[in-house]
Coordinates of C-alpha atoms in Angstrom, one line a residue:
Chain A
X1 CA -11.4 6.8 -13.5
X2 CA -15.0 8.3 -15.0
X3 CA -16.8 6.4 -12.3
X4 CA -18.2 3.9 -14.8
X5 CA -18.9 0.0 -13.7
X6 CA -16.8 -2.3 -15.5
X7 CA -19.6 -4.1 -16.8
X8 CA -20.9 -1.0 -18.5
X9 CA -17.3 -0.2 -20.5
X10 CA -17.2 -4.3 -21.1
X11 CA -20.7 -3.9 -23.0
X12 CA -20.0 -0.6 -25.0
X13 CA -16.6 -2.5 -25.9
X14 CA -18.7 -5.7 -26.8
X15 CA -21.5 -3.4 -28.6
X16 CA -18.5 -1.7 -30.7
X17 CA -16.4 -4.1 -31.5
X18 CA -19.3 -6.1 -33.2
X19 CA -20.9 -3.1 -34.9
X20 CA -17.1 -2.5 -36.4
X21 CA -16.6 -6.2 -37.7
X22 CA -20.6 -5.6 -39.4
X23 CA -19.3 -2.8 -40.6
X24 CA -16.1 -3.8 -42.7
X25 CA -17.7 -7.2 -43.6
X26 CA -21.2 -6.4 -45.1
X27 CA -21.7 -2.8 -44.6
X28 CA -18.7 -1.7 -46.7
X29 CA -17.6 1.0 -44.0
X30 CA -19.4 3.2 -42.2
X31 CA -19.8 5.5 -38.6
X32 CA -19.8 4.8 -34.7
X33 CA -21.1 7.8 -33.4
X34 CA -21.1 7.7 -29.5
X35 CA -22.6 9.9 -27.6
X36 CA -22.4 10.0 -24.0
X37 CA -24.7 11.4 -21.4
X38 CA -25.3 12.1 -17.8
X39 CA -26.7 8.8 -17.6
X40 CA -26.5 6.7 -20.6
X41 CA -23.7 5.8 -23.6
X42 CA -26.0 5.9 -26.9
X43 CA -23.9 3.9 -29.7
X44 CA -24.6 4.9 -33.7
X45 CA -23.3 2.7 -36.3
X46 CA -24.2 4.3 -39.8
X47 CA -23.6 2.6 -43.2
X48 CA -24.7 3.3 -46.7
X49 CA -23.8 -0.8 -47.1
X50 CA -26.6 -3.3 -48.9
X51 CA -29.1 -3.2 -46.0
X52 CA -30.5 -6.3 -44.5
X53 CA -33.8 -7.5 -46.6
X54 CA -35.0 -10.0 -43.1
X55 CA -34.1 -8.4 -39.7
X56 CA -36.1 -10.9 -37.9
X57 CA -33.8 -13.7 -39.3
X58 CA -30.5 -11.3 -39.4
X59 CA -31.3 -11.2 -35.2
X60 CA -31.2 -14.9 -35.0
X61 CA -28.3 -16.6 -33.4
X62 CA -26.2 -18.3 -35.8
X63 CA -27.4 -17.0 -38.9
X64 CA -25.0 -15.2 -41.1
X65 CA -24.0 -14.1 -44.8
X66 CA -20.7 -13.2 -44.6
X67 CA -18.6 -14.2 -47.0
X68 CA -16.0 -17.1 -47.0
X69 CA -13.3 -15.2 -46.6
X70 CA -14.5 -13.5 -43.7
X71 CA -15.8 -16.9 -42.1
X72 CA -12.1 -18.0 -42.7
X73 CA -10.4 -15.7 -40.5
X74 CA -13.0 -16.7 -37.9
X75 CA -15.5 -14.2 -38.1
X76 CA -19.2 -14.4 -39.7
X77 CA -20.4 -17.3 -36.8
X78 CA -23.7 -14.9 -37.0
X79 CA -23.6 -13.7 -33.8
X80 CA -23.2 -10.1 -34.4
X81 CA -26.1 -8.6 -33.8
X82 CA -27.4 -10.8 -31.7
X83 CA -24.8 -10.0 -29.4
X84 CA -25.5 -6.3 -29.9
X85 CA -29.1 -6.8 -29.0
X86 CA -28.1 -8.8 -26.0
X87 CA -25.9 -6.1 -24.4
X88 CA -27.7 -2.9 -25.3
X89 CA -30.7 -1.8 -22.8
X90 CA -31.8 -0.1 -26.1
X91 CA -31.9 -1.8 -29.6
X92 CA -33.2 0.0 -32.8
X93 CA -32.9 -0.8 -36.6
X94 CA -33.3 1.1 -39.2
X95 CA -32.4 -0.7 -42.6
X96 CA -33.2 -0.3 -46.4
X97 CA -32.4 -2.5 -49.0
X98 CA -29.8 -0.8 -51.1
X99 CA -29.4 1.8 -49.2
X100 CA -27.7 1.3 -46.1
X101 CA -28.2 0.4 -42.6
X102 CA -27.9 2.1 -39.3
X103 CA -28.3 -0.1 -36.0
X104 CA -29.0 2.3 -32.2
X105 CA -27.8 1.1 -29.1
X106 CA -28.5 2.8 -25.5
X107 CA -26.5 1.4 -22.4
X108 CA -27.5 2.9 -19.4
X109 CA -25.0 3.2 -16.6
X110 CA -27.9 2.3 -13.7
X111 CA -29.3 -0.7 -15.4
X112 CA -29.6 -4.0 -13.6
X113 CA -27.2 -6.1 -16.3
Chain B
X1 CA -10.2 -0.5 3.3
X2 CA -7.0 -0.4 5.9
X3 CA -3.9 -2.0 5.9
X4 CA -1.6 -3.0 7.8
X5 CA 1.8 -1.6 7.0
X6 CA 3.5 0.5 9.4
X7 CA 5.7 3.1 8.1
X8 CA 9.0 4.0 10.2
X9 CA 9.4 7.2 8.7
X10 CA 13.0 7.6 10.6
X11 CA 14.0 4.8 8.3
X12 CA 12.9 5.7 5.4
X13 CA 15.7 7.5 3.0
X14 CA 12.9 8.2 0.6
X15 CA 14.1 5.9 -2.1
X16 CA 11.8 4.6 -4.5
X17 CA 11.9 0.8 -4.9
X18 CA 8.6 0.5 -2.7
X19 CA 6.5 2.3 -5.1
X20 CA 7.8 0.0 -8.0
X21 CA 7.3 -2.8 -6.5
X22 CA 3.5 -2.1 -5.7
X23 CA 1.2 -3.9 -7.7
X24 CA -1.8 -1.7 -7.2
X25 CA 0.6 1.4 -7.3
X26 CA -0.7 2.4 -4.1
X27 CA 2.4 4.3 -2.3
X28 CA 4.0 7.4 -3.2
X29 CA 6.6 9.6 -2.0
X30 CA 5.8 12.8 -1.0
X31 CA 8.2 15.4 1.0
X32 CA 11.1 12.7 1.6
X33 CA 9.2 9.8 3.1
X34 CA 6.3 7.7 1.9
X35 CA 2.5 7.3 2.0
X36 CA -0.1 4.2 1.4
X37 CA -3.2 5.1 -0.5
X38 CA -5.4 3.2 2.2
X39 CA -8.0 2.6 -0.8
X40 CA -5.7 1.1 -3.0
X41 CA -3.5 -0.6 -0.6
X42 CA -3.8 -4.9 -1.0
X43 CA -1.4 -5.7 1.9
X44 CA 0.5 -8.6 -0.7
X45 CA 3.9 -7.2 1.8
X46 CA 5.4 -7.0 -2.2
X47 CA 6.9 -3.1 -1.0
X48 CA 8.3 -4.9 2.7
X49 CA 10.6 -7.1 0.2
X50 CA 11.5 -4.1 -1.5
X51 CA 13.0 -2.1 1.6
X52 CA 16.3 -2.5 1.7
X53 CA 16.0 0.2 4.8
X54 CA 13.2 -2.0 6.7
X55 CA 11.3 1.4 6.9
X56 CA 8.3 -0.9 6.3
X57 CA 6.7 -3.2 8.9
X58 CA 3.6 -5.1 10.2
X59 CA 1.1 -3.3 12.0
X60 CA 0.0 -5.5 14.3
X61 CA -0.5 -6.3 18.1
X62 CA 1.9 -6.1 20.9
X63 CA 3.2 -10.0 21.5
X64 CA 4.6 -9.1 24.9
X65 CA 1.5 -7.7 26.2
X66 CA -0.7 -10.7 25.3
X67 CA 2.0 -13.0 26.1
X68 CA 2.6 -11.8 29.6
X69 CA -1.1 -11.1 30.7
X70 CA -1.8 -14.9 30.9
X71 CA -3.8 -17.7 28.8
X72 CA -2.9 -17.2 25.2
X73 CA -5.9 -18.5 23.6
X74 CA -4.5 -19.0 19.7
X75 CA -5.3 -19.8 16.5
X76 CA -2.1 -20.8 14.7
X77 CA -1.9 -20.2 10.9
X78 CA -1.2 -23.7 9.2
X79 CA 2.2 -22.2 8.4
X80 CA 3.0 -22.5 11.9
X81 CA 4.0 -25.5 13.0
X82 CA 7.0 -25.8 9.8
X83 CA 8.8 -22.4 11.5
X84 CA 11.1 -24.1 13.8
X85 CA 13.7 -26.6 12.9
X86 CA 11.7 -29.4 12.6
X87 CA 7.4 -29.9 11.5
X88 CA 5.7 -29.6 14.5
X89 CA 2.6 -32.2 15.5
X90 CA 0.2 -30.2 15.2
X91 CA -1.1 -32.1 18.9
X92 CA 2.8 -32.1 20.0
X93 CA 3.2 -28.4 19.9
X94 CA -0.4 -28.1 21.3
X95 CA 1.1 -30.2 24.5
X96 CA 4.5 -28.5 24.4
X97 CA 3.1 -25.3 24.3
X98 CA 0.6 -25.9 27.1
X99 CA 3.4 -25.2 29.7
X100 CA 4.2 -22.1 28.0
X101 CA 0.5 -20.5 28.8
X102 CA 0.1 -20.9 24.9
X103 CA -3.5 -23.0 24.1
X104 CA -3.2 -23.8 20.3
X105 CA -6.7 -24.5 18.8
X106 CA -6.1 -27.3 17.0
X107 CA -9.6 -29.6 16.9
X108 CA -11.2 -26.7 15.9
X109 CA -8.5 -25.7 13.2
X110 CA -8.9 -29.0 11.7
X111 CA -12.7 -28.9 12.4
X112 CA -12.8 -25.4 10.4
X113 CA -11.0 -26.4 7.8
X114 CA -12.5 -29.6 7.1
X115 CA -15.4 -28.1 7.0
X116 CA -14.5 -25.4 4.4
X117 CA -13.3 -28.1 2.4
X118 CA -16.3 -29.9 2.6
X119 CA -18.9 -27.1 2.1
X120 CA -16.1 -25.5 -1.1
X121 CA -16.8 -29.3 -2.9
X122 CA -20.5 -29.0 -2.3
X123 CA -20.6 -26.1 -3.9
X124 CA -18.5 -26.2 -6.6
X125 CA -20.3 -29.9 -7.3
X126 CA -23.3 -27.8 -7.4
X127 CA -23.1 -25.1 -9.5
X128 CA -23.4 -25.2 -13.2
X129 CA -20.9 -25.4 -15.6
X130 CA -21.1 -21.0 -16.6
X131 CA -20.4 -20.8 -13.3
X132 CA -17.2 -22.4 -12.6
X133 CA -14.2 -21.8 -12.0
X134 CA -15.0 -20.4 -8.5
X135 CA -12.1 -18.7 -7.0
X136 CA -10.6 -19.4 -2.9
X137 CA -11.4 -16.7 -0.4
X138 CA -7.9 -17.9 2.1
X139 CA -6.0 -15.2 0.4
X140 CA -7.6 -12.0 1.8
X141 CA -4.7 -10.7 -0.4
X142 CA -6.3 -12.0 -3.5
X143 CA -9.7 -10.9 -2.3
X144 CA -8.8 -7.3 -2.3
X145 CA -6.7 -7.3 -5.6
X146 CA -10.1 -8.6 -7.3
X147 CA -12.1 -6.0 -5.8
X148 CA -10.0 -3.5 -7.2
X149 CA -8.7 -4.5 -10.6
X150 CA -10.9 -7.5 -11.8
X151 CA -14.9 -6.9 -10.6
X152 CA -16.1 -8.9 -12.9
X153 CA -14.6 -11.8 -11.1
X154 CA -16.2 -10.5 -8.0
X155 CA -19.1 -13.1 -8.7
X156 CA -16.8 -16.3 -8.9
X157 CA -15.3 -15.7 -5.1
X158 CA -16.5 -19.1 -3.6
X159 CA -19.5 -18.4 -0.3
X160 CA -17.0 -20.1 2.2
X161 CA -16.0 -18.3 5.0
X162 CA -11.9 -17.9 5.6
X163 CA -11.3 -21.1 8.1
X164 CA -9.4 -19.4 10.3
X165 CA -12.7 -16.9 11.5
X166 CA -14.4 -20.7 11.2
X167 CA -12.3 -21.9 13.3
X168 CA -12.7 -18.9 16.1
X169 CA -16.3 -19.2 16.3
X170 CA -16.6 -22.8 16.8
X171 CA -14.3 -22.5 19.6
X172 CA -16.3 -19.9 20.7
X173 CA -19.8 -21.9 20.2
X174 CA -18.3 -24.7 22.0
X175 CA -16.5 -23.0 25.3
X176 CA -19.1 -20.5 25.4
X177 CA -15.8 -18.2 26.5
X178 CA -15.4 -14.7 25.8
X179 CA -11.7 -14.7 26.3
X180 CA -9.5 -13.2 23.2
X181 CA -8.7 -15.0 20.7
X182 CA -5.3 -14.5 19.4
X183 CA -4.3 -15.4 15.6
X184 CA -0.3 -16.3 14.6
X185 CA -0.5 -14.5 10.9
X186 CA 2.5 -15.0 8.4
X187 CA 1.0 -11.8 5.9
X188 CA 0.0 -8.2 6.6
X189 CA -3.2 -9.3 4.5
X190 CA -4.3 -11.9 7.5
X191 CA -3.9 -9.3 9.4
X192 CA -6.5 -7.0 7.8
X193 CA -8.2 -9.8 7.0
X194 CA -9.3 -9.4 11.1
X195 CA -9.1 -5.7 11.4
X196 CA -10.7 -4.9 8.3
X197 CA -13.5 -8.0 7.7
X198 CA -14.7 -7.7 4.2
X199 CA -18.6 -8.8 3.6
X200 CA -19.0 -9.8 7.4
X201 CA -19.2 -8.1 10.8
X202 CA -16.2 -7.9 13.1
X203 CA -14.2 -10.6 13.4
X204 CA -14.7 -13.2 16.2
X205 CA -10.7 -12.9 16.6
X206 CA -9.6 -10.0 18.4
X207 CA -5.6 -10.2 18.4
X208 CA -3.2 -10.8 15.6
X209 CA 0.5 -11.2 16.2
X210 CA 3.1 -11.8 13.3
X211 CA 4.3 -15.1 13.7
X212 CA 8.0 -13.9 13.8
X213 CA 7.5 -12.3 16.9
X214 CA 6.1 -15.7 18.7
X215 CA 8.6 -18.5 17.2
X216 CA 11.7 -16.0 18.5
X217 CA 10.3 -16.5 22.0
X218 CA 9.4 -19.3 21.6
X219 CA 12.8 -20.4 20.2
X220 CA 14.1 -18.2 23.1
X221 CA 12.1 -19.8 25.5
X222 CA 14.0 -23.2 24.3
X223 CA 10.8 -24.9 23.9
X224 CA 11.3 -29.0 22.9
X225 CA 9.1 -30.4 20.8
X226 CA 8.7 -34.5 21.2
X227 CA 9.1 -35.6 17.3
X228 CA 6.6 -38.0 15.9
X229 CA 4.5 -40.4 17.6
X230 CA 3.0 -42.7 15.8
X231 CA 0.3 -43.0 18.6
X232 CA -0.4 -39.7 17.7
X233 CA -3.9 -38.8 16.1
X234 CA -2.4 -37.4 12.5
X235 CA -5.1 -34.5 12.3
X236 CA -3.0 -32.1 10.4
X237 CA -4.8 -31.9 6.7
X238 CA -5.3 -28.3 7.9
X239 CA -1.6 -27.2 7.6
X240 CA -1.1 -28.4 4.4
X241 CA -2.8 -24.7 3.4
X242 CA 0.1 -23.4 4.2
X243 CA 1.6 -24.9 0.7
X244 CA 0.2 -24.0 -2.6
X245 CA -2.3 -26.7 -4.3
X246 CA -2.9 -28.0 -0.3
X247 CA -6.3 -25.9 -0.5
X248 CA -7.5 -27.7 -3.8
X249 CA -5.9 -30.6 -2.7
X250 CA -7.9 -30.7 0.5
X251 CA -11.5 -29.9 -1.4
X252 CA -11.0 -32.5 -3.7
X253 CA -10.8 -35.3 -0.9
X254 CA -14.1 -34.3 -0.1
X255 CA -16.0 -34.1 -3.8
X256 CA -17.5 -37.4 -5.4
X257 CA -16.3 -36.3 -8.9
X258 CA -13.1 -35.6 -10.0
X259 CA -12.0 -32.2 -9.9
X260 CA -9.9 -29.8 -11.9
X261 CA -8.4 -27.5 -10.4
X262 CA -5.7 -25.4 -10.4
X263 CA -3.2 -23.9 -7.7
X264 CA -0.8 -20.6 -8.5
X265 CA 1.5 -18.8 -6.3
X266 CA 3.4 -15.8 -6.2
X267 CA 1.9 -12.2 -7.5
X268 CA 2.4 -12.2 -10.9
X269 CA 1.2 -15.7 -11.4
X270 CA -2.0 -14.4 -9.7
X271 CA -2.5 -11.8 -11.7
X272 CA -2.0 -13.4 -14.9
X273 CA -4.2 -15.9 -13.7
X274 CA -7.4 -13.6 -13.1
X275 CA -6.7 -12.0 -16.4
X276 CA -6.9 -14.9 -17.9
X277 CA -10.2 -15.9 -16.1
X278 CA -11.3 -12.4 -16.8
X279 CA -11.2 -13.3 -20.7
X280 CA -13.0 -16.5 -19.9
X281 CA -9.9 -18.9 -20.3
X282 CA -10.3 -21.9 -17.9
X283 CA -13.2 -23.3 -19.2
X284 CA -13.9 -26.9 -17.7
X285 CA -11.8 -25.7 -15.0
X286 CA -13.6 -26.2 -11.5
X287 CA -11.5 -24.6 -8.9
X288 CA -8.6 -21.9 -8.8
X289 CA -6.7 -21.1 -5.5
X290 CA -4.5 -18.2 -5.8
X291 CA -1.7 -16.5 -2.9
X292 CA -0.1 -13.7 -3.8
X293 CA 2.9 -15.2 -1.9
X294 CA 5.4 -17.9 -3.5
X295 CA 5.0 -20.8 -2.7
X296 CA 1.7 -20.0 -0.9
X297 CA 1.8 -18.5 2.7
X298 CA 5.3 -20.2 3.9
X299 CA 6.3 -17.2 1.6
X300 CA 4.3 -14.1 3.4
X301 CA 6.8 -11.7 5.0
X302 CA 5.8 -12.5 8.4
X303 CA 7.4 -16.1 9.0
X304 CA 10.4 -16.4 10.2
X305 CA 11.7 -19.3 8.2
X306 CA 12.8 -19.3 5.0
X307 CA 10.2 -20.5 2.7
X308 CA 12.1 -23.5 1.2
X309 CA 12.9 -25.2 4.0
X310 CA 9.2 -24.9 5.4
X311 CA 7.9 -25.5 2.1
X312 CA 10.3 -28.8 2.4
X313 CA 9.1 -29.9 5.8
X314 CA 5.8 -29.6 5.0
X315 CA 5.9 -31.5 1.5
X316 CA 7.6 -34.3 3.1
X317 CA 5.4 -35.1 6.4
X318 CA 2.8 -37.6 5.6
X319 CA -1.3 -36.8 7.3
X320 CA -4.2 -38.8 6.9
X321 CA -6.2 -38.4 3.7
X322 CA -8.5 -41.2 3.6
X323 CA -11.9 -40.1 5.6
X324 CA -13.7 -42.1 7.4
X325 CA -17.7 -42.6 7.1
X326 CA -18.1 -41.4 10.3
X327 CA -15.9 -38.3 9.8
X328 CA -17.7 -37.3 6.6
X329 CA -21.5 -37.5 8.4
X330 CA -20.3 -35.5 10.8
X331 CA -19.2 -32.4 8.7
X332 CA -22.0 -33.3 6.9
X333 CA -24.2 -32.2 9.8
X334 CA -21.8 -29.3 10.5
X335 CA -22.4 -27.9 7.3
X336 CA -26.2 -28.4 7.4
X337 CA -26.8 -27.8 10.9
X338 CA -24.5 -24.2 11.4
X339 CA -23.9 -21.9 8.6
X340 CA -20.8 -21.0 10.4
X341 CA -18.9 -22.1 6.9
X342 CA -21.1 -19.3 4.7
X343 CA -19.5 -15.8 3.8
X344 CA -21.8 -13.2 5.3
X345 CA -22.6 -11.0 2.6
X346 CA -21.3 -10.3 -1.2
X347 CA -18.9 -9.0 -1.5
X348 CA -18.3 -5.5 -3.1
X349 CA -16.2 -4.2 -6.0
X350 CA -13.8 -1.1 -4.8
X351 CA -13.0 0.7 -8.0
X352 CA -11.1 3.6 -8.0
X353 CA -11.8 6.9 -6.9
X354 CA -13.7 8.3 -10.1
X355 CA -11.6 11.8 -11.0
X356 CA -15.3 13.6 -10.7
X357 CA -18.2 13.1 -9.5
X358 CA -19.6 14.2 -12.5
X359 CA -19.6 12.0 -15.7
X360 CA -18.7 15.6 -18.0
X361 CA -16.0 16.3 -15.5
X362 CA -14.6 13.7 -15.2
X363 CA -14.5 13.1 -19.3
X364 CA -12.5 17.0 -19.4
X365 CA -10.2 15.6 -16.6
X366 CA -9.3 12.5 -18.4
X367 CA -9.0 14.5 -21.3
X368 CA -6.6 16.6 -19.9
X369 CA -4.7 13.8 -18.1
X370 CA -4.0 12.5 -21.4
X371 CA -2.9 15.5 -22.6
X372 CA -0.3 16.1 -19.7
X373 CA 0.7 12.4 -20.1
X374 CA 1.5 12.4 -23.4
X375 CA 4.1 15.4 -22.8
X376 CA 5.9 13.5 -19.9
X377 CA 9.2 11.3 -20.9
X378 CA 7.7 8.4 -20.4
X379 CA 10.6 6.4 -18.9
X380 CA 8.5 5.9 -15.2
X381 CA 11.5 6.7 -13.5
X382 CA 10.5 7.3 -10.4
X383 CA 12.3 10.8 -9.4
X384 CA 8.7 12.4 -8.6
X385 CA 7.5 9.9 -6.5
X386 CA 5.1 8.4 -8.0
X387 CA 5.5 4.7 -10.0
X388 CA 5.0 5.8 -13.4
X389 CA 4.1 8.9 -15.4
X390 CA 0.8 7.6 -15.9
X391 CA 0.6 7.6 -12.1
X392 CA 1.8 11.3 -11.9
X393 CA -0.6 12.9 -14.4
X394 CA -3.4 11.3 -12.7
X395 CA -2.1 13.1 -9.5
X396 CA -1.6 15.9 -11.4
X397 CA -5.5 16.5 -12.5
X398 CA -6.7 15.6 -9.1
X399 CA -4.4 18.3 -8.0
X400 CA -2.4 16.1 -5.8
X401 CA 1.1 17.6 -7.7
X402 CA 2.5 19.6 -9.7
X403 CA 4.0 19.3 -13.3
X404 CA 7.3 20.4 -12.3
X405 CA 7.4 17.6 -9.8
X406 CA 8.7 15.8 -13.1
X407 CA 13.1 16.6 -13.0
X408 CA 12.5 16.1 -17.2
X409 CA 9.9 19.1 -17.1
X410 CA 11.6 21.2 -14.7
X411 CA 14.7 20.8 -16.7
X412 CA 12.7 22.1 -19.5
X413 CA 11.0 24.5 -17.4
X414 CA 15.4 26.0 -16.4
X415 CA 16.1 25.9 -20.0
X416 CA 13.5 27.8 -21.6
X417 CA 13.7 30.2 -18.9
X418 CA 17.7 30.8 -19.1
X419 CA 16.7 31.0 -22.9
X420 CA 14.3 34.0 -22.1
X421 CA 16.9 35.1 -19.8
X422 CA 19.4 35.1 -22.4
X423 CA 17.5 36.7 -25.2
X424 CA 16.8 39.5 -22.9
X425 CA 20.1 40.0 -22.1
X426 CA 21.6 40.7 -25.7
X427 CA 18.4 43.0 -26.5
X428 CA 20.2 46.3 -26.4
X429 CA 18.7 49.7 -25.8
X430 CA 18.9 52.0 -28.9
X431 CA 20.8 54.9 -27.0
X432 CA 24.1 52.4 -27.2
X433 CA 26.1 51.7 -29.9
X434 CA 26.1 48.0 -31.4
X435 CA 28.9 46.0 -29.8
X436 CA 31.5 45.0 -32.3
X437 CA 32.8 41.2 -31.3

């Protein structure tokens, strides 16, 4: 209908999704701003959560601290923001311990993925 | 993208059980009588099942004309030889047809779709495991229905060429003849599938004729069959395509691992099916082959017979599975020496018109189709002529209608009107004196 490649609305879906499920399980709530250009879907996700104290190791495949309940109901395999980072032409983070966290994601509706 | 329904619009009483039964919710009714969105259209034959009227037909070449101008060079569809009231030998019909100026290519139907077989278990034996399932290209059908709803499964659609075009130019590379070649098609999509050639240049067949219209002359004609000799060579695996699972069944004679595979027929199983592959079910799954008719092509709209009893006759001849050395080298050279087998080029996703051209107005124009959806009744009834009210607002914003096309909203529109009407009429002018009932 907007003209958009399925592989574009699959990635903001993907993107969104995961930012959502970092957001109830360690950010304690938060935003998804999306704003949406010409060109390019930029994805916000905001929280005033715990912050993540090692990004380089929070950006690994398979490493997580969710909590057992979360990991019980199949979530929390640490593969969040990996996957984030893996669909997103664009990946920022901004994070303070203790203060919150907020991740930036660019898809661009040209790119070669 | 064309398709090859023909509309008899004398026929058609304007009813609406087409447009429901569409899967792609291609036709709408407009002024009394009907209309295919070419773009949309997936020739599955689903609305010719629907027409009670027979306002819907095939589209394709005149039988007479090609039967009566001399040499019928043809390529029968595997479903061919169960249409008559007993399984044809393949190399029986071929001689009983010979009198009838009919030349059925049968060496190089088997030939073609040996060789498909072979080169679809090369290939699936050589990709890697994120790659598979790979999906059948026989069903043009199917083909089309991907490029439109599932895209992402564009990448899966195995490179093997549709064994019946196979089959045409290896005739042709071995006669060196330029006389037409004719194809017997049991679906409106094999049709297209040679008037329309997705991801290749035209097709090396240049007549298609529904195989109703041959078996009735043929049938007329009186035309007698000898049954089975065993002497006969039993080269048939080609027309066990015609059934469902005889695709996979034929690929997996020809891989050196065991295959898993699966077969579905029949519409809705397809599309469940590629939804399903679309979430990335079917893992460790190898193969899928999907027609959108049931029971495979003995249930496209063009043959004559009804489906069970081909199906029957088919299931219950025995051919030759066991392949000899010899036989193998041989397609093995096929498929090295010619690339005949190989689809020409990828093929391309065919996504819906966009509602703009322009991202922001197109975002205002869904907005607003939203807006007029969620004030219809919701009950897809049909009345406007479109399959569902989804359908009709979408006309709606790309001002292919009007709201009061809806009877709910111009009942709506009557009573709030004759409710104006109404209050006007008991507004009084000063000068006259209250009436006192």
């Amino acid at each position: 209908m907007l003209g958009l490649s399925s592989s574009v609305c699959r990635r903001a879906a993907i993107i969104t999704y995961e930012a959502e499920m970092n957001l109830v399980i360690h950010g304690g709530g938060g935003k998804i701003i999306a704003n949406i250009d010409q060109d390019s879907v930029e994805i916000m996700t905001v929280d005033q959560g715990p912050g993540i104290p090692d990004v380089g190791l929070a950006i690994k495949e398979g490493y997580t601290t969710a909590s057992d309940h979360a990991r019980e109901m199949g979530f929390g395999a640490g593969m969040g923001l990996p996957n984030i980072k893996r669909n997103a032409d664009v990946f920022e983070i901004d994070t303070e311990v203790g203060v919150g966290t907020t991740v930036r994601t660019v898809i661009y509706f040209q790119s070669g993925q | 993208m064309a398709h090859s329904i023909k509309i008899s619009y004398s026929a058609c009483h304007g009813c609406v059980n087409c447009i429901k039964s569409c899967p792609t919710e291609a036709i709408r009714v407009i002024n009394g009588s009907i209309t295919i969105i070419k773009d949309l259209c997936i020739d599955c034959g689903e609305c010719l099942r629907a027409c009670a009227r027979k306002a819907l037909g095939l589209d394709d070449d005149d039988w007479e004309l090609i039967y009566t101008h001399g040499l019928v060079e043809a390529i029968p569809d595997p479903t061919f030889f169960a249409q008559f009231g007993s399984f044809w030998y393949p190399d029986a019909a071929r001689t009983a047809l010979s009198d009838r100026g009919i030349d059925l290519l049968v060496d190089e139907s088997e030939d073609a779709f040996d060789l498909a077989a072979y080169a679809s278990a090369r290939i699936i034996e050589e990709s890697s495991s994120d790659h598979l399932p790979l999906i059948s290209t026989y069903c043009p059908s199917v083909i089309r229905l991907i490029q439109l709803q599932f895209p992402e499964l564009l990448s899966r659609i195995i490179p093997v060429e549709n064994p019946l075009e196979i089959a045409a130019e290896l005739w042709r590379s071995r006669t060196k003849s330029y006389a037409p070649l004719t194809l017997f098609a049991p679906c409106p999509a094999k049709i297209t599938l040679i008037r329309d050639p997705i991801g290749r240049e035209p097709s090396p067949i240049q007549h298609i004729v529904a195989i109703r219209k041959v078996v009735h002359t043929l049938m007329a004609s009186g035309v007698k069959v000898s049954q089975f000799d065993k002497s006969l060579p039993s080269n048939w695996r080609f027309a066990t395509w015609a059934i469902r699972g005889g695709e996979t069944k034929h690929i997996s004679k020809f891989a050196s691992r065991e295959l898993t595979v699966l077969a579905v027929s029949g519409l809705r199983n397809t599309i469940d099916l590629l939804q399903q592959l679309e979430l990335g079910r079917f893992r460790g799954v190898d193969f899928v082959e999907c027609r959108t008719c049931d029971l495979g092509c003995f249930g496209g709209v063009a043959a004559p017979e009804s489906r069970f009893l081909s199906h029957l006759r088919n299931r219950h001849v025995e051919t030759e599975w066991s392949l000899t050395p010899e036989r193998t080298d041989e397609l093995a050279s096929m498929y090295d020496r010619t690339k005949l087998w190989k689809t020409r080029e990828p093929i391309p996703s065919k996504q819906r018109l966009p509602l703009s051209s322009d991202l922001t107005e197109a975002m205002s124009r869904m907005k607003q189709m939203k807006a007029i959806f969620a004030e219809m009744p919701h009950i897809d009834c049909g009345a406007c002529g479109r399959p569902s009210c989804k359908a009709m607002a979408e006309d709606i914003v790309r001002e292919q209608g009007e709201i009061t096309d809806c009877v709910f909203k111009l009942r709506e529109g009557i009573s709030s009107l004759a409710n104006q009407i109404l209050s006007l009429a008991n507004a009084q002018p000063h000068t006259l004196k209250k009436s006192r009932i």
